[in-house]
Tab-separated table of C-alpha atoms in Angstrom:
chain	number	residue	atom	x	y	z
A	1	UNK	CA	43.670	-5.348	-4.573
A	2	UNK	CA	42.784	-1.865	-5.841
A	3	UNK	CA	42.260	0.634	-3.062
A	4	UNK	CA	38.511	0.913	-2.360
A	5	UNK	CA	38.010	4.569	-3.221
A	6	UNK	CA	39.886	4.210	-6.517
A	7	UNK	CA	37.950	1.069	-7.264
A	8	UNK	CA	34.649	2.856	-6.691
A	9	UNK	CA	35.702	5.833	-8.782
A	10	UNK	CA	36.599	3.578	-11.670
A	11	UNK	CA	33.461	1.509	-11.470
A	12	UNK	CA	31.214	4.550	-11.687
A	13	UNK	CA	32.410	5.004	-15.279
A	14	UNK	CA	30.800	1.748	-16.317
A	15	UNK	CA	27.199	1.397	-17.411
A	16	UNK	CA	24.910	-0.767	-15.316
A	17	UNK	CA	25.170	-3.628	-17.826
A	18	UNK	CA	28.951	-3.366	-18.064
A	19	UNK	CA	29.332	-3.416	-14.292
A	20	UNK	CA	27.204	-6.545	-14.049
A	21	UNK	CA	29.260	-8.188	-16.793
A	22	UNK	CA	32.514	-7.300	-15.019
A	23	UNK	CA	31.447	-8.700	-11.686
A	24	UNK	CA	30.424	-12.046	-13.168
A	25	UNK	CA	34.152	-12.904	-13.351
A	26	UNK	CA	34.813	-12.070	-9.689
A	27	UNK	CA	34.790	-14.697	-6.926
A	28	UNK	CA	31.197	-15.440	-5.928
A	29	UNK	CA	31.977	-15.543	-2.232
A	30	UNK	CA	33.014	-11.846	-2.229
A	31	UNK	CA	29.923	-10.581	-4.002
A	32	UNK	CA	27.909	-7.798	-2.431
A	33	UNK	CA	25.865	-5.093	-4.149
A	34	UNK	CA	26.978	-1.487	-4.070
A	35	UNK	CA	24.346	1.041	-5.058
A	36	UNK	CA	25.430	4.645	-5.628
A	37	UNK	CA	23.316	7.724	-6.394
A	38	UNK	CA	23.296	11.485	-6.143
A	39	UNK	CA	21.073	11.489	-3.044
A	40	UNK	CA	18.562	9.647	-0.925
A	41	UNK	CA	15.582	10.707	1.147
A	42	UNK	CA	15.862	10.154	4.882
A	43	UNK	CA	12.132	9.758	5.457
A	44	UNK	CA	12.431	9.946	9.253
A	45	UNK	CA	14.080	13.356	9.136
A	46	UNK	CA	12.194	14.423	6.025
A	47	UNK	CA	15.423	15.516	4.347
A	48	UNK	CA	17.314	14.772	1.157
A	49	UNK	CA	20.892	13.641	1.844
A	50	UNK	CA	23.338	14.220	-1.005
A	51	UNK	CA	25.934	11.676	-2.148
A	52	UNK	CA	24.986	8.169	-1.082
A	53	UNK	CA	26.503	4.708	-1.264
A	54	UNK	CA	24.501	1.728	-0.053
A	55	UNK	CA	25.974	-1.702	0.557
A	56	UNK	CA	23.541	-4.602	0.264
A	57	UNK	CA	24.223	-8.162	1.359
A	58	UNK	CA	21.574	-10.533	0.080
A	59	UNK	CA	18.257	-8.864	0.821
A	60	UNK	CA	19.476	-6.577	3.606
A	61	UNK	CA	21.023	-3.127	3.688
A	62	UNK	CA	24.295	-3.341	5.626
A	63	UNK	CA	25.723	0.147	5.192
A	64	UNK	CA	24.499	3.611	4.181
A	65	UNK	CA	27.260	6.164	3.755
A	66	UNK	CA	28.907	8.574	1.322
A	67	UNK	CA	30.673	7.204	-1.735
A	68	UNK	CA	34.126	8.329	-0.580
A	69	UNK	CA	33.704	6.438	2.687
A	70	UNK	CA	33.345	2.967	1.195
A	71	UNK	CA	36.422	1.340	2.731
A	72	UNK	CA	35.770	-2.413	2.700
A	73	UNK	CA	37.987	-4.628	0.547
A	74	UNK	CA	35.064	-6.464	-1.017
A	75	UNK	CA	34.451	-6.607	-4.728
A	76	UNK	CA	31.009	-5.260	-5.538
A	77	UNK	CA	28.273	-5.754	-8.037
A	78	UNK	CA	27.824	-2.074	-8.850
A	79	UNK	CA	24.502	-0.393	-9.584
A	80	UNK	CA	25.243	3.159	-10.690
A	81	UNK	CA	22.226	5.458	-10.317
A	82	UNK	CA	24.062	8.727	-10.738
A	83	UNK	CA	21.631	11.565	-11.346
A	84	UNK	CA	18.873	9.914	-9.313
A	85	UNK	CA	17.417	10.217	-5.811
A	86	UNK	CA	16.771	7.039	-3.837
A	87	UNK	CA	13.838	6.333	-1.531
A	88	UNK	CA	12.661	3.309	0.408
A	89	UNK	CA	10.093	1.212	-1.450
A	90	UNK	CA	6.650	2.777	-1.144
A	91	UNK	CA	3.794	1.090	0.754
A	92	UNK	CA	0.106	1.302	-0.232
A	93	UNK	CA	-2.225	0.228	2.569
A	94	UNK	CA	-5.408	-0.067	0.492
A	95	UNK	CA	-5.465	-1.867	-2.842
A	96	UNK	CA	-7.640	-4.466	-4.564
A	97	UNK	CA	-5.331	-6.308	-6.935
A	98	UNK	CA	-7.994	-8.642	-8.364
A	99	UNK	CA	-10.029	-5.880	-10.039
A	100	UNK	CA	-9.528	-3.350	-12.825
A	101	UNK	CA	-11.200	0.056	-12.975
A	102	UNK	CA	-11.101	-0.036	-16.775
A	103	UNK	CA	-13.368	-3.112	-16.993
A	104	UNK	CA	-17.126	-2.821	-17.307
A	105	UNK	CA	-18.270	-2.406	-13.725
A	106	UNK	CA	-21.289	-4.730	-13.726
A	107	UNK	CA	-19.711	-7.378	-15.943
A	108	UNK	CA	-16.716	-7.580	-13.621
A	109	UNK	CA	-19.010	-8.470	-10.710
A	110	UNK	CA	-19.357	-11.918	-12.293
A	111	UNK	CA	-15.698	-12.699	-12.971
A	112	UNK	CA	-14.671	-16.200	-11.915
A	113	UNK	CA	-12.074	-16.705	-9.203
A	114	UNK	CA	-9.476	-17.912	-11.756
A	115	UNK	CA	-10.128	-14.769	-13.819
A	116	UNK	CA	-9.693	-12.559	-10.756
A	117	UNK	CA	-6.477	-14.375	-9.870
A	118	UNK	CA	-5.040	-13.653	-13.313
A	119	UNK	CA	-5.954	-9.998	-12.790
A	120	UNK	CA	-4.207	-10.019	-9.417
A	121	UNK	CA	-1.004	-11.474	-10.884
A	122	UNK	CA	-0.963	-8.810	-13.600
A	123	UNK	CA	-1.703	-5.970	-11.217
A	124	UNK	CA	0.807	-7.120	-8.627
A	125	UNK	CA	3.584	-6.653	-11.169
A	126	UNK	CA	2.217	-3.269	-12.309
A	127	UNK	CA	2.132	-2.115	-8.686
A	128	UNK	CA	5.710	-3.211	-8.065
A	129	UNK	CA	6.909	-1.466	-11.226
A	130	UNK	CA	5.283	1.737	-9.942
A	131	UNK	CA	7.608	1.625	-6.923
A	132	UNK	CA	5.258	0.098	-4.370
A	133	UNK	CA	7.123	-2.807	-2.819
A	134	UNK	CA	4.565	-3.494	-0.070
A	135	UNK	CA	0.760	-3.377	-0.204
A	136	UNK	CA	-2.228	-4.358	1.884
A	137	UNK	CA	-4.988	-5.911	-0.211
A	138	UNK	CA	-8.308	-5.209	1.450
A	139	UNK	CA	-10.605	-7.688	-0.186
A	140	UNK	CA	-10.793	-10.219	-2.991
A	141	UNK	CA	-13.100	-13.159	-3.658
A	142	UNK	CA	-11.975	-16.747	-3.380
A	143	UNK	CA	-8.603	-15.986	-1.765
A	144	UNK	CA	-7.334	-14.911	-5.203
A	145	UNK	CA	-4.854	-12.400	-3.782
A	146	UNK	CA	-3.663	-14.773	-1.071
A	147	UNK	CA	-2.744	-17.218	-3.858
A	148	UNK	CA	-1.005	-14.383	-5.702
A	149	UNK	CA	0.912	-13.430	-2.555
A	150	UNK	CA	2.036	-17.016	-2.062
A	151	UNK	CA	3.241	-17.170	-5.674
A	152	UNK	CA	5.258	-13.984	-5.139
A	153	UNK	CA	6.755	-15.334	-1.931
A	154	UNK	CA	7.703	-18.552	-3.732
A	155	UNK	CA	9.536	-16.571	-6.416
A	156	UNK	CA	7.173	-17.740	-9.168
A	157	UNK	CA	5.840	-14.299	-10.136
A	158	UNK	CA	6.826	-10.678	-9.580
A	159	UNK	CA	4.992	-8.459	-7.143
A	160	UNK	CA	5.121	-6.547	-3.872
A	161	UNK	CA	4.968	-7.913	-0.361
A	162	UNK	CA	1.281	-8.442	0.313
A	163	UNK	CA	-0.795	-8.342	3.445
A	164	UNK	CA	-4.146	-9.791	2.332
A	165	UNK	CA	-7.453	-9.920	4.224
A	166	UNK	CA	-9.173	-12.597	2.179
A	167	UNK	CA	-12.887	-11.853	2.387
A	168	UNK	CA	-13.914	-8.540	3.990
A	169	UNK	CA	-16.489	-9.039	6.731
A	170	UNK	CA	-19.938	-7.575	6.106
A	171	UNK	CA	-23.490	-7.768	7.362
A	172	UNK	CA	-26.101	-9.341	5.110
A	173	UNK	CA	-26.842	-6.760	2.428
A	174	UNK	CA	-23.941	-4.607	3.558
A	175	UNK	CA	-21.259	-2.853	1.557
A	176	UNK	CA	-19.133	-5.982	1.166
A	177	UNK	CA	-22.002	-8.357	0.325
A	178	UNK	CA	-23.059	-9.292	-3.222
A	179	UNK	CA	-26.067	-7.022	-3.734
A	180	UNK	CA	-26.013	-6.959	-7.536
A	181	UNK	CA	-27.378	-10.486	-8.104
A	182	UNK	CA	-31.093	-11.165	-8.324
A	183	UNK	CA	-32.841	-12.536	-5.178
A	184	UNK	CA	-33.551	-15.968	-6.670
A	185	UNK	CA	-29.826	-16.600	-7.062
A	186	UNK	CA	-29.441	-16.382	-3.270
A	187	UNK	CA	-25.920	-15.091	-3.805
A	188	UNK	CA	-23.928	-13.666	-0.926
A	189	UNK	CA	-20.307	-12.775	-0.449
A	190	UNK	CA	-18.138	-15.216	1.456
A	191	UNK	CA	-17.377	-12.648	4.160
A	192	UNK	CA	-20.984	-12.157	5.277
A	193	UNK	CA	-21.527	-12.621	9.017
A	194	UNK	CA	-24.300	-11.431	11.327
A	195	UNK	CA	-23.680	-11.263	15.067
A	196	UNK	CA	-20.467	-11.236	17.119
A	197	UNK	CA	-19.822	-14.977	17.138
A	198	UNK	CA	-20.497	-15.289	13.421
A	199	UNK	CA	-18.007	-12.479	12.865
A	200	UNK	CA	-15.424	-14.274	15.008
A	201	UNK	CA	-15.966	-17.434	12.974
A	202	UNK	CA	-15.437	-15.508	9.734
A	203	UNK	CA	-12.166	-14.032	11.037
A	204	UNK	CA	-11.032	-17.540	11.937
A	205	UNK	CA	-12.013	-18.810	8.485
A	206	UNK	CA	-10.034	-16.071	6.741
A	207	UNK	CA	-6.984	-16.855	8.873
A	208	UNK	CA	-7.411	-20.578	8.189
A	209	UNK	CA	-7.038	-19.947	4.484
A	210	UNK	CA	-4.055	-17.638	4.734
A	211	UNK	CA	-5.208	-14.107	5.571
A	212	UNK	CA	-2.502	-12.049	7.277
A	213	UNK	CA	-4.767	-9.029	7.883
A	214	UNK	CA	-8.489	-8.563	8.541
A	215	UNK	CA	-11.033	-6.068	7.206
A	216	UNK	CA	-14.507	-5.217	8.465
A	217	UNK	CA	-17.056	-3.137	6.557
A	218	UNK	CA	-18.497	-0.909	9.272
A	219	UNK	CA	-20.548	1.419	7.047
A	220	UNK	CA	-22.090	1.638	3.617
A	221	UNK	CA	-19.893	2.411	0.648
A	222	UNK	CA	-19.688	4.090	-2.723
A	223	UNK	CA	-19.440	1.083	-5.034
A	224	UNK	CA	-22.026	-1.194	-3.427
A	225	UNK	CA	-25.715	-1.433	-4.315
A	226	UNK	CA	-28.421	-0.407	-1.878
A	227	UNK	CA	-26.186	0.970	0.872
A	228	UNK	CA	-26.100	4.528	2.185
A	229	UNK	CA	-22.486	5.565	2.211
A	230	UNK	CA	-22.448	7.181	5.666
A	231	UNK	CA	-24.694	4.774	7.563
A	232	UNK	CA	-23.251	2.373	10.133
A	233	UNK	CA	-23.777	-1.340	9.408
A	234	UNK	CA	-21.762	-3.556	11.738
A	235	UNK	CA	-22.540	-2.960	15.417
A	236	UNK	CA	-19.882	-2.081	17.965
A	237	UNK	CA	-20.116	-5.621	19.372
A	238	UNK	CA	-19.535	-7.132	15.922
A	239	UNK	CA	-16.558	-4.887	15.182
A	240	UNK	CA	-15.098	-5.571	18.635
A	241	UNK	CA	-15.390	-9.325	18.170
A	242	UNK	CA	-13.438	-9.102	14.916
A	243	UNK	CA	-10.776	-6.933	16.528
A	244	UNK	CA	-10.412	-9.188	19.556
A	245	UNK	CA	-10.117	-12.334	17.458
A	246	UNK	CA	-7.681	-10.804	14.975
A	247	UNK	CA	-5.493	-9.197	17.639
A	248	UNK	CA	-5.402	-12.426	19.585
A	249	UNK	CA	-3.968	-14.021	16.444
A	250	UNK	CA	-1.529	-11.152	15.814
A	251	UNK	CA	-3.274	-9.608	12.798
A	252	UNK	CA	-3.917	-5.931	12.029
A	253	UNK	CA	-7.546	-4.871	11.451
A	254	UNK	CA	-8.822	-2.342	8.897
A	255	UNK	CA	-12.315	-0.857	9.061
A	256	UNK	CA	-14.051	0.415	5.952
A	257	UNK	CA	-15.868	3.413	7.442
A	258	UNK	CA	-17.148	6.466	5.600
A	259	UNK	CA	-19.742	7.578	8.148
A	260	UNK	CA	-19.086	9.359	11.443
A	261	UNK	CA	-20.772	6.812	13.722
A	262	UNK	CA	-19.059	3.868	12.064
A	263	UNK	CA	-15.704	5.617	12.356
A	264	UNK	CA	-16.189	6.308	16.058
A	265	UNK	CA	-17.421	2.811	16.889
A	266	UNK	CA	-14.482	1.330	14.987
A	267	UNK	CA	-12.027	3.444	16.970
A	268	UNK	CA	-13.729	2.474	20.244
A	269	UNK	CA	-13.514	-1.181	19.199
A	270	UNK	CA	-9.746	-0.867	18.717
A	271	UNK	CA	-9.303	-1.226	14.949
A	272	UNK	CA	-5.819	-0.417	13.681
A	273	UNK	CA	-6.846	1.674	10.677
A	274	UNK	CA	-9.894	3.466	9.331
A	275	UNK	CA	-10.341	3.326	5.556
A	276	UNK	CA	-11.836	6.263	3.606
A	277	UNK	CA	-12.685	8.409	6.683
A	278	UNK	CA	-15.072	10.555	4.638
A	279	UNK	CA	-17.281	12.122	7.300
A	280	UNK	CA	-15.029	12.820	10.271
A	281	UNK	CA	-16.158	15.416	12.783
A	282	UNK	CA	-13.834	17.008	15.354
A	283	UNK	CA	-14.673	14.364	17.953
A	284	UNK	CA	-13.833	11.495	15.577
A	285	UNK	CA	-10.473	13.044	14.720
A	286	UNK	CA	-9.729	13.675	18.387
A	287	UNK	CA	-10.586	10.042	19.157
A	288	UNK	CA	-8.276	8.812	16.389
A	289	UNK	CA	-5.410	10.964	17.626
A	290	UNK	CA	-5.860	9.800	21.231
A	291	UNK	CA	-6.141	6.123	20.282
A	292	UNK	CA	-3.288	6.264	17.763
A	293	UNK	CA	-5.588	4.881	15.063
A	294	UNK	CA	-4.167	5.133	11.549
A	295	UNK	CA	-6.233	6.922	8.912
A	296	UNK	CA	-6.167	5.878	5.256
A	297	UNK	CA	-7.842	8.357	2.885
A	298	UNK	CA	-8.057	7.580	-0.841
A	299	UNK	CA	-8.258	11.165	-2.051
A	300	UNK	CA	-7.073	10.674	-5.639
A	301	UNK	CA	-9.438	8.070	-7.042
A	302	UNK	CA	-12.492	10.347	-7.009
A	303	UNK	CA	-10.990	12.151	-10.008
A	304	UNK	CA	-10.868	8.944	-12.025
A	305	UNK	CA	-14.381	7.871	-11.045
A	306	UNK	CA	-15.970	11.192	-11.944
A	307	UNK	CA	-14.043	11.380	-15.240
A	308	UNK	CA	-14.332	7.780	-16.442
A	309	UNK	CA	-16.856	5.989	-14.235
A	310	UNK	CA	-19.846	6.366	-16.546
A	311	UNK	CA	-17.850	5.149	-19.575
A	312	UNK	CA	-16.737	2.127	-17.520
A	313	UNK	CA	-20.332	1.222	-16.732
A	314	UNK	CA	-20.492	2.439	-13.145
A	315	UNK	CA	-24.195	2.998	-12.358
A	316	UNK	CA	-25.380	6.566	-11.854
A	317	UNK	CA	-26.346	5.814	-8.236
A	318	UNK	CA	-22.749	4.925	-7.415
A	319	UNK	CA	-21.339	7.958	-9.189
A	320	UNK	CA	-23.727	10.137	-7.195
A	321	UNK	CA	-22.426	8.587	-3.979
A	322	UNK	CA	-18.876	9.409	-5.104
A	323	UNK	CA	-19.920	13.019	-5.588
A	324	UNK	CA	-21.365	12.985	-2.064
A	325	UNK	CA	-18.146	11.855	-0.368
A	326	UNK	CA	-15.351	13.354	-2.484
A	327	UNK	CA	-15.113	16.857	-1.030
A	328	UNK	CA	-16.088	15.714	2.464
A	329	UNK	CA	-13.311	13.139	2.431
A	330	UNK	CA	-10.732	15.705	1.375
A	331	UNK	CA	-11.936	18.088	4.080
A	332	UNK	CA	-11.613	15.295	6.633
A	333	UNK	CA	-8.126	14.504	5.348
A	334	UNK	CA	-7.006	18.126	5.733
A	335	UNK	CA	-8.461	18.371	9.256
A	336	UNK	CA	-6.857	15.076	10.342
A	337	UNK	CA	-3.440	16.127	9.039
A	338	UNK	CA	-3.725	19.463	10.846
A	339	UNK	CA	-4.677	17.660	14.079
A	340	UNK	CA	-1.595	15.423	13.905
A	341	UNK	CA	-3.383	12.116	13.321
A	342	UNK	CA	-1.466	9.031	12.214
A	343	UNK	CA	-1.832	8.974	8.421
A	344	UNK	CA	-0.946	6.187	6.001
A	345	UNK	CA	-0.981	6.002	2.217
A	346	UNK	CA	-4.068	4.163	0.954
A	347	UNK	CA	-5.185	4.594	-2.638
A	348	UNK	CA	-8.000	2.038	-3.197
A	349	UNK	CA	-6.309	0.948	-6.428
A	350	UNK	CA	-8.849	-0.868	-8.634
A	351	UNK	CA	-11.170	2.121	-8.346
A	352	UNK	CA	-8.567	3.726	-10.623
A	353	UNK	CA	-5.964	1.881	-12.763
A	354	UNK	CA	-3.257	-0.063	-10.960
A	355	UNK	CA	0.192	1.397	-11.434
A	356	UNK	CA	-1.084	4.955	-11.016
A	357	UNK	CA	-0.743	4.735	-7.216
A	358	UNK	CA	1.894	7.473	-7.180
A	359	UNK	CA	-0.569	10.066	-8.472
A	360	UNK	CA	-2.057	10.311	-4.991
A	361	UNK	CA	1.102	11.886	-3.528
A	362	UNK	CA	0.484	15.263	-5.165
A	363	UNK	CA	-3.121	15.273	-3.940
A	364	UNK	CA	-1.982	14.567	-0.396
A	365	UNK	CA	0.218	17.657	-0.646
A	366	UNK	CA	-2.551	19.725	-2.238
A	367	UNK	CA	-4.882	18.873	0.626
A	368	UNK	CA	-2.620	19.658	3.536
A	369	UNK	CA	0.521	17.540	3.780
A	370	UNK	CA	4.103	18.553	3.189
A	371	UNK	CA	5.968	16.371	0.669
A	372	UNK	CA	7.866	14.829	3.586
A	373	UNK	CA	4.611	13.918	5.359
A	374	UNK	CA	3.228	12.334	2.199
A	375	UNK	CA	6.335	10.169	1.847
A	376	UNK	CA	6.253	9.288	5.548
A	377	UNK	CA	2.641	8.132	5.154
A	378	UNK	CA	3.795	5.668	2.486
A	379	UNK	CA	6.890	4.478	4.368
A	380	UNK	CA	7.496	4.715	8.108
A	381	UNK	CA	3.827	5.196	9.027
A	382	UNK	CA	2.664	2.265	6.917
A	383	UNK	CA	5.467	0.108	8.306
A	384	UNK	CA	4.359	1.028	11.832
A	385	UNK	CA	0.750	0.124	11.012
A	386	UNK	CA	1.858	-3.305	9.800
A	387	UNK	CA	4.213	-3.620	12.801
A	388	UNK	CA	7.216	-4.151	10.529
A	389	UNK	CA	10.434	-2.742	11.965
A	390	UNK	CA	12.579	-3.634	8.943
A	391	UNK	CA	10.612	-1.834	6.223
A	392	UNK	CA	10.123	1.789	5.230
A	393	UNK	CA	13.624	3.243	5.543
A	394	UNK	CA	16.984	3.222	3.786
A	395	UNK	CA	18.995	2.205	6.812
A	396	UNK	CA	21.412	-0.521	7.847
A	397	UNK	CA	19.530	-3.579	9.045
A	398	UNK	CA	16.459	-2.855	6.917
A	399	UNK	CA	15.335	-4.941	3.953
A	400	UNK	CA	16.682	-3.723	0.625
A	401	UNK	CA	13.495	-2.259	-0.826
A	402	UNK	CA	14.811	0.769	-2.727
A	403	UNK	CA	13.382	2.864	-5.557
A	404	UNK	CA	14.696	5.858	-7.517
A	405	UNK	CA	13.303	8.940	-9.236
A	406	UNK	CA	14.898	11.583	-11.429
A	407	UNK	CA	15.160	14.579	-9.110
A	408	UNK	CA	14.234	15.508	-5.552
A	409	UNK	CA	10.674	14.478	-4.577
A	410	UNK	CA	10.791	16.784	-1.556
A	411	UNK	CA	10.971	19.647	-4.031
A	412	UNK	CA	8.590	18.124	-6.588
A	413	UNK	CA	6.360	15.392	-5.170
A	414	UNK	CA	4.940	14.648	-8.634
A	415	UNK	CA	8.201	12.858	-9.412
A	416	UNK	CA	6.718	9.922	-7.480
A	417	UNK	CA	4.504	9.275	-10.500
A	418	UNK	CA	7.530	8.143	-12.531
A	419	UNK	CA	9.704	5.692	-10.622
A	420	UNK	CA	12.681	4.674	-12.759
A	421	UNK	CA	14.340	2.010	-10.589
A	422	UNK	CA	12.831	-0.659	-8.353
A	423	UNK	CA	14.640	-3.054	-6.039
A	424	UNK	CA	12.709	-5.326	-3.725
A	425	UNK	CA	14.379	-7.677	-1.283
A	426	UNK	CA	17.762	-6.932	-2.847
A	427	UNK	CA	16.601	-7.944	-6.334
A	428	UNK	CA	16.327	-5.427	-9.191
A	429	UNK	CA	12.965	-5.498	-10.971
A	430	UNK	CA	13.162	-2.245	-12.918
A	431	UNK	CA	16.220	-0.426	-14.246
């Protein structure tokens, strides 16, 4: 047996493909993965640690150390990422995999469930390739994303870990209802519920068909018809019934809430995260900090909507609502960061093209975060929101979700827009 340090030194001279070829001839029972790189980001400390070697057994990280300290006698499948910086897989807490921003807005309202499922499969892979190994999908018709998630979990298709809400819960005529169809069609979204017990029943229905998270639409929104973006829709009692039912079943609850009153009532009702958070006054931020509520602010996608929305068929009324919330939302984001609120990464992908999720990092820094805080929002904070204690860090005992970029993202956060290596669950998807 070659001494470990000499063995490692020799292996680093091989290309990735050559190392894989070499290890195919070694005894299968001794096989572990050894991943080496110039550095990794310790997201808890917010620091870049130079010289890293990571041992992976199956889908779990078993050791994180320096390359010279690898002392086991095992033969390794080597992945040499010299010149790169490693990070834990990123986590996006607000996506819609079954839709595409580039499609004609009104035409896409009438896509069939099979068509939306195909979109979700395509976009799940694009999201994974962008370095996002975990997402929370906050609404799709017909359980399209739940089916996509199950296909990923079965190993049939590539994609991130998915927490999916199924149908978002809305009042009749609310932000998450179907308001674009003519009255005689009597069309309504499958998440419509009026009154606390109807809301409870809808939560139960979503869980019955596989939802592992819940979303309520507490206020109007930008991309719905006939809703005022800041006006509360669900009552406190309705929101509370959804929260109580979901929490009783162990599920995390997200509240779509642009307006101040809807944000406050959602926090009082005990939701786990507020989505968008556009009009937050000092009291709302103070309430969120005290309650430990997570805030998810999609502060990049406004740029795409204002630049390309009209060409993509977004009605003028919706673009005007985007103009109304964009600066207010960024002001709320800055104030919440300054106040020390719990912040997660939520991009609302589908309002802009999937795969561009990483573009939001630089905006988070522009509007008040340090690069370390932006990365923490997409790792340890998102893992805490989902109550997952084995995701969001490069650390022994954690799942082997690891990505790489060329350079130090703590010095240049824009590097997160070009992820060059993706491992999820110990399996390499991008090299």
